[in-house]
PDB file of C-alpha atoms in Angstrom:
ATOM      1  CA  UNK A   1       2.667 -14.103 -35.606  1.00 50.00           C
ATOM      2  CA  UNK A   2       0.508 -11.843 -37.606  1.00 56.00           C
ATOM      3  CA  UNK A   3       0.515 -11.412 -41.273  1.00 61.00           C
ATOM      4  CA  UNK A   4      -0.400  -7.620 -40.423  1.00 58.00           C
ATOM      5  CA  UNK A   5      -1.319  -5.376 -37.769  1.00 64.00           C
ATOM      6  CA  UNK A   6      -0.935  -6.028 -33.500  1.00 68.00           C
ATOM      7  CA  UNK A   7       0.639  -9.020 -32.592  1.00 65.00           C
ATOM      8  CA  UNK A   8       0.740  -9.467 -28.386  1.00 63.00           C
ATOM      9  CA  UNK A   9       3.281 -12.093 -27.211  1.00 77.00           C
ATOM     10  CA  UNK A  10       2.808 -13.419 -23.652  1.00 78.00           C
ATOM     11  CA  UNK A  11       5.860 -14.251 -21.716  1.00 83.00           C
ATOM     12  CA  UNK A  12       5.595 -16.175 -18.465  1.00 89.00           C
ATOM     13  CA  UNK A  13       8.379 -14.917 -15.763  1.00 88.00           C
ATOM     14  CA  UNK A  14       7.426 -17.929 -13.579  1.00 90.00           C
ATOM     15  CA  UNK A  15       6.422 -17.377  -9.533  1.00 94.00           C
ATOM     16  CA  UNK A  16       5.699 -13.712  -8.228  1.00 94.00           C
ATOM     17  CA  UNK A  17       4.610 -14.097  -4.620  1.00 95.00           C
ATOM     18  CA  UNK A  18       1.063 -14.837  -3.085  1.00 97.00           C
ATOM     19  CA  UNK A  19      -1.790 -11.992  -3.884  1.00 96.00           C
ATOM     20  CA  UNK A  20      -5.628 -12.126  -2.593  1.00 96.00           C
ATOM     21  CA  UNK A  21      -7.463 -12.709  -5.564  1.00 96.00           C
ATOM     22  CA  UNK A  22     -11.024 -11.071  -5.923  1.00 94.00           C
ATOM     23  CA  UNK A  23     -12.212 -13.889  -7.669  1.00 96.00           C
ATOM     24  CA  UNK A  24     -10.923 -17.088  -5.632  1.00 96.00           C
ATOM     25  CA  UNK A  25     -13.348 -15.315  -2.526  1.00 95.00           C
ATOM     26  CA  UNK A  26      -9.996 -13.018  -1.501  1.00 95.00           C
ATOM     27  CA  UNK A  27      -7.792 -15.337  -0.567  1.00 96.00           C
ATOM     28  CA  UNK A  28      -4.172 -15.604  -0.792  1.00 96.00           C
ATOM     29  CA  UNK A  29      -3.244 -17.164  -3.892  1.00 97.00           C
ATOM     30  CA  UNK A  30       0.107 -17.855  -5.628  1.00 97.00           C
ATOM     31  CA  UNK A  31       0.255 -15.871  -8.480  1.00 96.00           C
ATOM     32  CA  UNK A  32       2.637 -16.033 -11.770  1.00 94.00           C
ATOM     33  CA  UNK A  33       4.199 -12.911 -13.431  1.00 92.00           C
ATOM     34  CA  UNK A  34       3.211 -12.423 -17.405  1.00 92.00           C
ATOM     35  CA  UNK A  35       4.910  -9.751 -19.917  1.00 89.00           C
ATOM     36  CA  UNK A  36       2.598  -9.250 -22.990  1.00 87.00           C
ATOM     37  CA  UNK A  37       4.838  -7.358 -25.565  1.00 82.00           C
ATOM     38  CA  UNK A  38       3.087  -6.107 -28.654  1.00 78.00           C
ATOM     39  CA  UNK A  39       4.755  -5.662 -32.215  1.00 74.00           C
ATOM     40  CA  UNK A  40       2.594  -3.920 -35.191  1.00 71.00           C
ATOM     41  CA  UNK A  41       3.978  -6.137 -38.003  1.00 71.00           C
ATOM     42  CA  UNK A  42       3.873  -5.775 -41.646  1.00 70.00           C
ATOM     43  CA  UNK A  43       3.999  -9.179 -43.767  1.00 69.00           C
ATOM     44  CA  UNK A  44       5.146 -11.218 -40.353  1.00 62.00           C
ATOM     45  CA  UNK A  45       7.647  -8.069 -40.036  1.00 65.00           C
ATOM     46  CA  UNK A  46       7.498  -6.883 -36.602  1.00 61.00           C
ATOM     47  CA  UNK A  47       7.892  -2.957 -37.824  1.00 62.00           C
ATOM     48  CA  UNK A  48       7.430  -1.218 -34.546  1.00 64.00           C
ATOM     49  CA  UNK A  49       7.375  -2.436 -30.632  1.00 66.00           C
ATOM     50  CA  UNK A  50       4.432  -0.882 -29.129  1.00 61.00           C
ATOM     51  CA  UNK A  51       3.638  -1.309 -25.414  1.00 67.00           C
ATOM     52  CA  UNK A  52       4.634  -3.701 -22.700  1.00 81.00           C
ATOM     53  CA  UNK A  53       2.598  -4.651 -20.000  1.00 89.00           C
ATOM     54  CA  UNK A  54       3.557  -6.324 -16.731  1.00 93.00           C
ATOM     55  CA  UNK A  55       0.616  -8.478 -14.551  1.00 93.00           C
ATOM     56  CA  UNK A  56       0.032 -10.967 -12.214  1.00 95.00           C
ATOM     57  CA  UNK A  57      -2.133 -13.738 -13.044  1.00 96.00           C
ATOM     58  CA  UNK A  58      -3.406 -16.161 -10.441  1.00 97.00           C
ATOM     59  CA  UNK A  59      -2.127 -19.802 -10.799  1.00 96.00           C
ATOM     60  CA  UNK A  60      -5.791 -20.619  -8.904  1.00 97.00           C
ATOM     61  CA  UNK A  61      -8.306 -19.104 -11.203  1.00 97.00           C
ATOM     62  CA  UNK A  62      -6.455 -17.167 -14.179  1.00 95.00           C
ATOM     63  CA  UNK A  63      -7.523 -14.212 -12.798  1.00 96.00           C
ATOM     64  CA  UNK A  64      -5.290 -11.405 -13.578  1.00 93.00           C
ATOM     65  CA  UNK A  65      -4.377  -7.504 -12.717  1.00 93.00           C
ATOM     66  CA  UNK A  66      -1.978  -4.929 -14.453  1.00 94.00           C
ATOM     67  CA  UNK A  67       1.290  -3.798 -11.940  1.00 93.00           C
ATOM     68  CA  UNK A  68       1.416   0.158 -13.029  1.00 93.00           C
ATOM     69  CA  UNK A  69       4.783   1.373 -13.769  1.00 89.00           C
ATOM     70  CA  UNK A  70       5.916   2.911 -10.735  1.00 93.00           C
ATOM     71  CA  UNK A  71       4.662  -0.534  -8.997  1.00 90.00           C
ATOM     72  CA  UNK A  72       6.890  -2.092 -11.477  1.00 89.00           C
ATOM     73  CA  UNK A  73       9.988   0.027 -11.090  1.00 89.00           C
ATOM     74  CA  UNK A  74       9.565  -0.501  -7.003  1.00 89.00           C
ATOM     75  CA  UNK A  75       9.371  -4.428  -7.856  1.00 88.00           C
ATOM     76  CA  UNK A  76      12.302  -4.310 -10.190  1.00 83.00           C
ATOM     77  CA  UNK A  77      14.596  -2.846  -7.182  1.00 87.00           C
ATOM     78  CA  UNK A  78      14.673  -5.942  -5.640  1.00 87.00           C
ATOM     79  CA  UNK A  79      13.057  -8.376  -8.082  1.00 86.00           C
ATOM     80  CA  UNK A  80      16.760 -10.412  -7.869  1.00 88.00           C
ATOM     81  CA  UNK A  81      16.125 -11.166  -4.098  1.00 90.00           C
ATOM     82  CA  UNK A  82      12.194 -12.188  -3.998  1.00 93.00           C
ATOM     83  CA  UNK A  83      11.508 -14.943  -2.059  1.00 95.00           C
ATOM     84  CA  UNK A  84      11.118 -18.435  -3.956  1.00 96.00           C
ATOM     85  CA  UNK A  85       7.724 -20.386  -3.037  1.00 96.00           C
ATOM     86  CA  UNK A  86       8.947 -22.724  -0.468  1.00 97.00           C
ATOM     87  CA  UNK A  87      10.151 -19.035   1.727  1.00 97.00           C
ATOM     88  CA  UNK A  88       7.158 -17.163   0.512  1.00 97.00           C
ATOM     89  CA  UNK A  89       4.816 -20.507   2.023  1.00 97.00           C
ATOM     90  CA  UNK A  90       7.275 -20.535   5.025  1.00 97.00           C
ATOM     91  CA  UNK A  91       6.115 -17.009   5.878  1.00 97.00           C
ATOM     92  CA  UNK A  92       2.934 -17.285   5.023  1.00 97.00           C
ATOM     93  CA  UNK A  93       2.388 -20.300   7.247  1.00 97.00           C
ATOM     94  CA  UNK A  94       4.260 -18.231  10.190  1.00 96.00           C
ATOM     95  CA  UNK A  95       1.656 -15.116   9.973  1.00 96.00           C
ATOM     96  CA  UNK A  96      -1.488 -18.104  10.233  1.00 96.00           C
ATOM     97  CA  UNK A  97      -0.124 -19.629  12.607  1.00 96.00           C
ATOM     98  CA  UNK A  98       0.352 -16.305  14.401  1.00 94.00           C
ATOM     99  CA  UNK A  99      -2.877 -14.931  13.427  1.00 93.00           C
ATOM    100  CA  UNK A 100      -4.967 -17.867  14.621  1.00 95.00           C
ATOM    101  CA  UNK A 101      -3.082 -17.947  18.229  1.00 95.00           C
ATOM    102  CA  UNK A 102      -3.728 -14.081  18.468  1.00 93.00           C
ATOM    103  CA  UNK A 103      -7.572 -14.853  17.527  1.00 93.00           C
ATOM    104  CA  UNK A 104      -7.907 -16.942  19.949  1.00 94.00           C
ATOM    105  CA  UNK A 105      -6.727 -15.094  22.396  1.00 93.00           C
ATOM    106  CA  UNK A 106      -8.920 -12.344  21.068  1.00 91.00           C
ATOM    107  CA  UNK A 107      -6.824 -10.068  19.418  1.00 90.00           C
ATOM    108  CA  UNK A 108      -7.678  -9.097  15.822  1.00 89.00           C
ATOM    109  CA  UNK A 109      -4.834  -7.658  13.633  1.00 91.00           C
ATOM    110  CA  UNK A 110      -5.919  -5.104  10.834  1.00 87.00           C
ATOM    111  CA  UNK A 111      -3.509  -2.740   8.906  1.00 84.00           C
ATOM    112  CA  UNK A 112      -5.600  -0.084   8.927  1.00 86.00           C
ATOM    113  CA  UNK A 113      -6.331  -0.174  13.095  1.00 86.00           C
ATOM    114  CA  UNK A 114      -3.762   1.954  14.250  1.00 85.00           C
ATOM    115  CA  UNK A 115      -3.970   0.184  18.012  1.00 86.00           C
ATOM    116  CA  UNK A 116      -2.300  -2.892  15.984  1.00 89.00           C
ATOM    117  CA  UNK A 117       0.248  -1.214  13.790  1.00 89.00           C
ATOM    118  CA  UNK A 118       2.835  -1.626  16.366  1.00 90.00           C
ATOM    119  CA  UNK A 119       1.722  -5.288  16.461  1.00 91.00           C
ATOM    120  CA  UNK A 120       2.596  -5.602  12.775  1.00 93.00           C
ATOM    121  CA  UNK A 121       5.835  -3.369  13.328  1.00 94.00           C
ATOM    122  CA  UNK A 122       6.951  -5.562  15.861  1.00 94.00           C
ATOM    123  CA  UNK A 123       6.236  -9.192  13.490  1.00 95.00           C
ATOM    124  CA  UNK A 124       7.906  -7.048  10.483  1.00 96.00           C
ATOM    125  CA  UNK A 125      10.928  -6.155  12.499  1.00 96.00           C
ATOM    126  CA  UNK A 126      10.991  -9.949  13.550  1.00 95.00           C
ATOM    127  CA  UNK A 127      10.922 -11.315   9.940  1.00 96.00           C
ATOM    128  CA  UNK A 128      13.390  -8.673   8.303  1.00 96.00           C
ATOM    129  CA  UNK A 129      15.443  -9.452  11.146  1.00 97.00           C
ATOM    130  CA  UNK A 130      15.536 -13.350  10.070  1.00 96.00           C
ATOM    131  CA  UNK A 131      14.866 -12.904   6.217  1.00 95.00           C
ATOM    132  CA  UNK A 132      16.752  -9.970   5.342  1.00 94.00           C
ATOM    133  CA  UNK A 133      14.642  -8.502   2.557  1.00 93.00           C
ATOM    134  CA  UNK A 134      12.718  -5.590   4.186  1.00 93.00           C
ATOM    135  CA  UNK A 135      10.500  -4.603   0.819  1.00 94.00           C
ATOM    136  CA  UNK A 136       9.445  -8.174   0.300  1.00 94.00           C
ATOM    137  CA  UNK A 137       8.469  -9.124   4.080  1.00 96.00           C
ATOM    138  CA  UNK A 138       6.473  -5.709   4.264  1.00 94.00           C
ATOM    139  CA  UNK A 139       4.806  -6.916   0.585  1.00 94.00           C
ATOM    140  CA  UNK A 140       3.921 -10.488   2.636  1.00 96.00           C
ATOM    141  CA  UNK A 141       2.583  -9.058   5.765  1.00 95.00           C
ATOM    142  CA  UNK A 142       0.826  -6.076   3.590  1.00 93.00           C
ATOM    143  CA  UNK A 143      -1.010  -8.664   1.969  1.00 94.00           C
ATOM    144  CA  UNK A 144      -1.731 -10.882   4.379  1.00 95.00           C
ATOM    145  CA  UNK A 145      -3.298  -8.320   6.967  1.00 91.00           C
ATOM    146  CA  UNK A 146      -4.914  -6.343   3.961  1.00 84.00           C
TER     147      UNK A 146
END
């Protein structure tokens, strides 16, 4: 704590999810959620709560990125029913899996090719269908295809 002026506190929230990190060569890390609260204190007083910040920091590298508000908000809707890591790697081994078969077989899924949207519709459907958590499957498979 600070005798005076900004004091940031950083607060670990534990497991997020699985991101592609920019710095690990874009691949799909696990990644940690971190608050950083700041206080402007006076003699160790904390006087006045300035901002908080919400990001994700990858458990690979360190590497970290700011979740905007309105991410946030979206996040908090169903932040009590995320997937733990062991369902999160369950899912994530189930799209490789999938993905490699489909490559071999010659077919290259992309979220942006609109001739394999339905693809990713139909394995979507498939997983909210078994997992129950629409928002979070669509965050896995959004990641995952990128």
């Amino acid at each position: 704590m600070k005798f005076f002026g900004e004091d940031i506190k950083q607060v670990d929230k534990g497991y997020f999810g699985v991101r592609r990190c920019t710095i690990c060569n874009d691949e799909l890390q696990d990644v940690n959620l971190v608050e950083l609260n700041s206080n402007f204190n006076i003699f160790f007083i904390p006087v006045r709560k300035l901002a908080s910040k919400h990001i994700l920091v990858c458990q690979n590298c360190g590497a970290f990125m700011e979740i905007n508000e309105e991410l946030w908000k979206y996040y908090l809707s169903y932040l009590n029913k995320r997937f733990n890591k062991s369902t999160t790697d369950e899912i994530i081994q189930m799209l490789t899996d999938m993905n490699e078969q489909l490559i071999t077989n010659g077919v290259k899924l992309e979220l942006d090719n609109k001739y394999a949207q339905q693809s990713i519709d139909l394995i979507y459907r498939s997983m909210v269908e078994k997992y129950k958590v629409c928002e979070n499957v669509e965050e896995l498979i959004s990641v995952f295809y990128k």
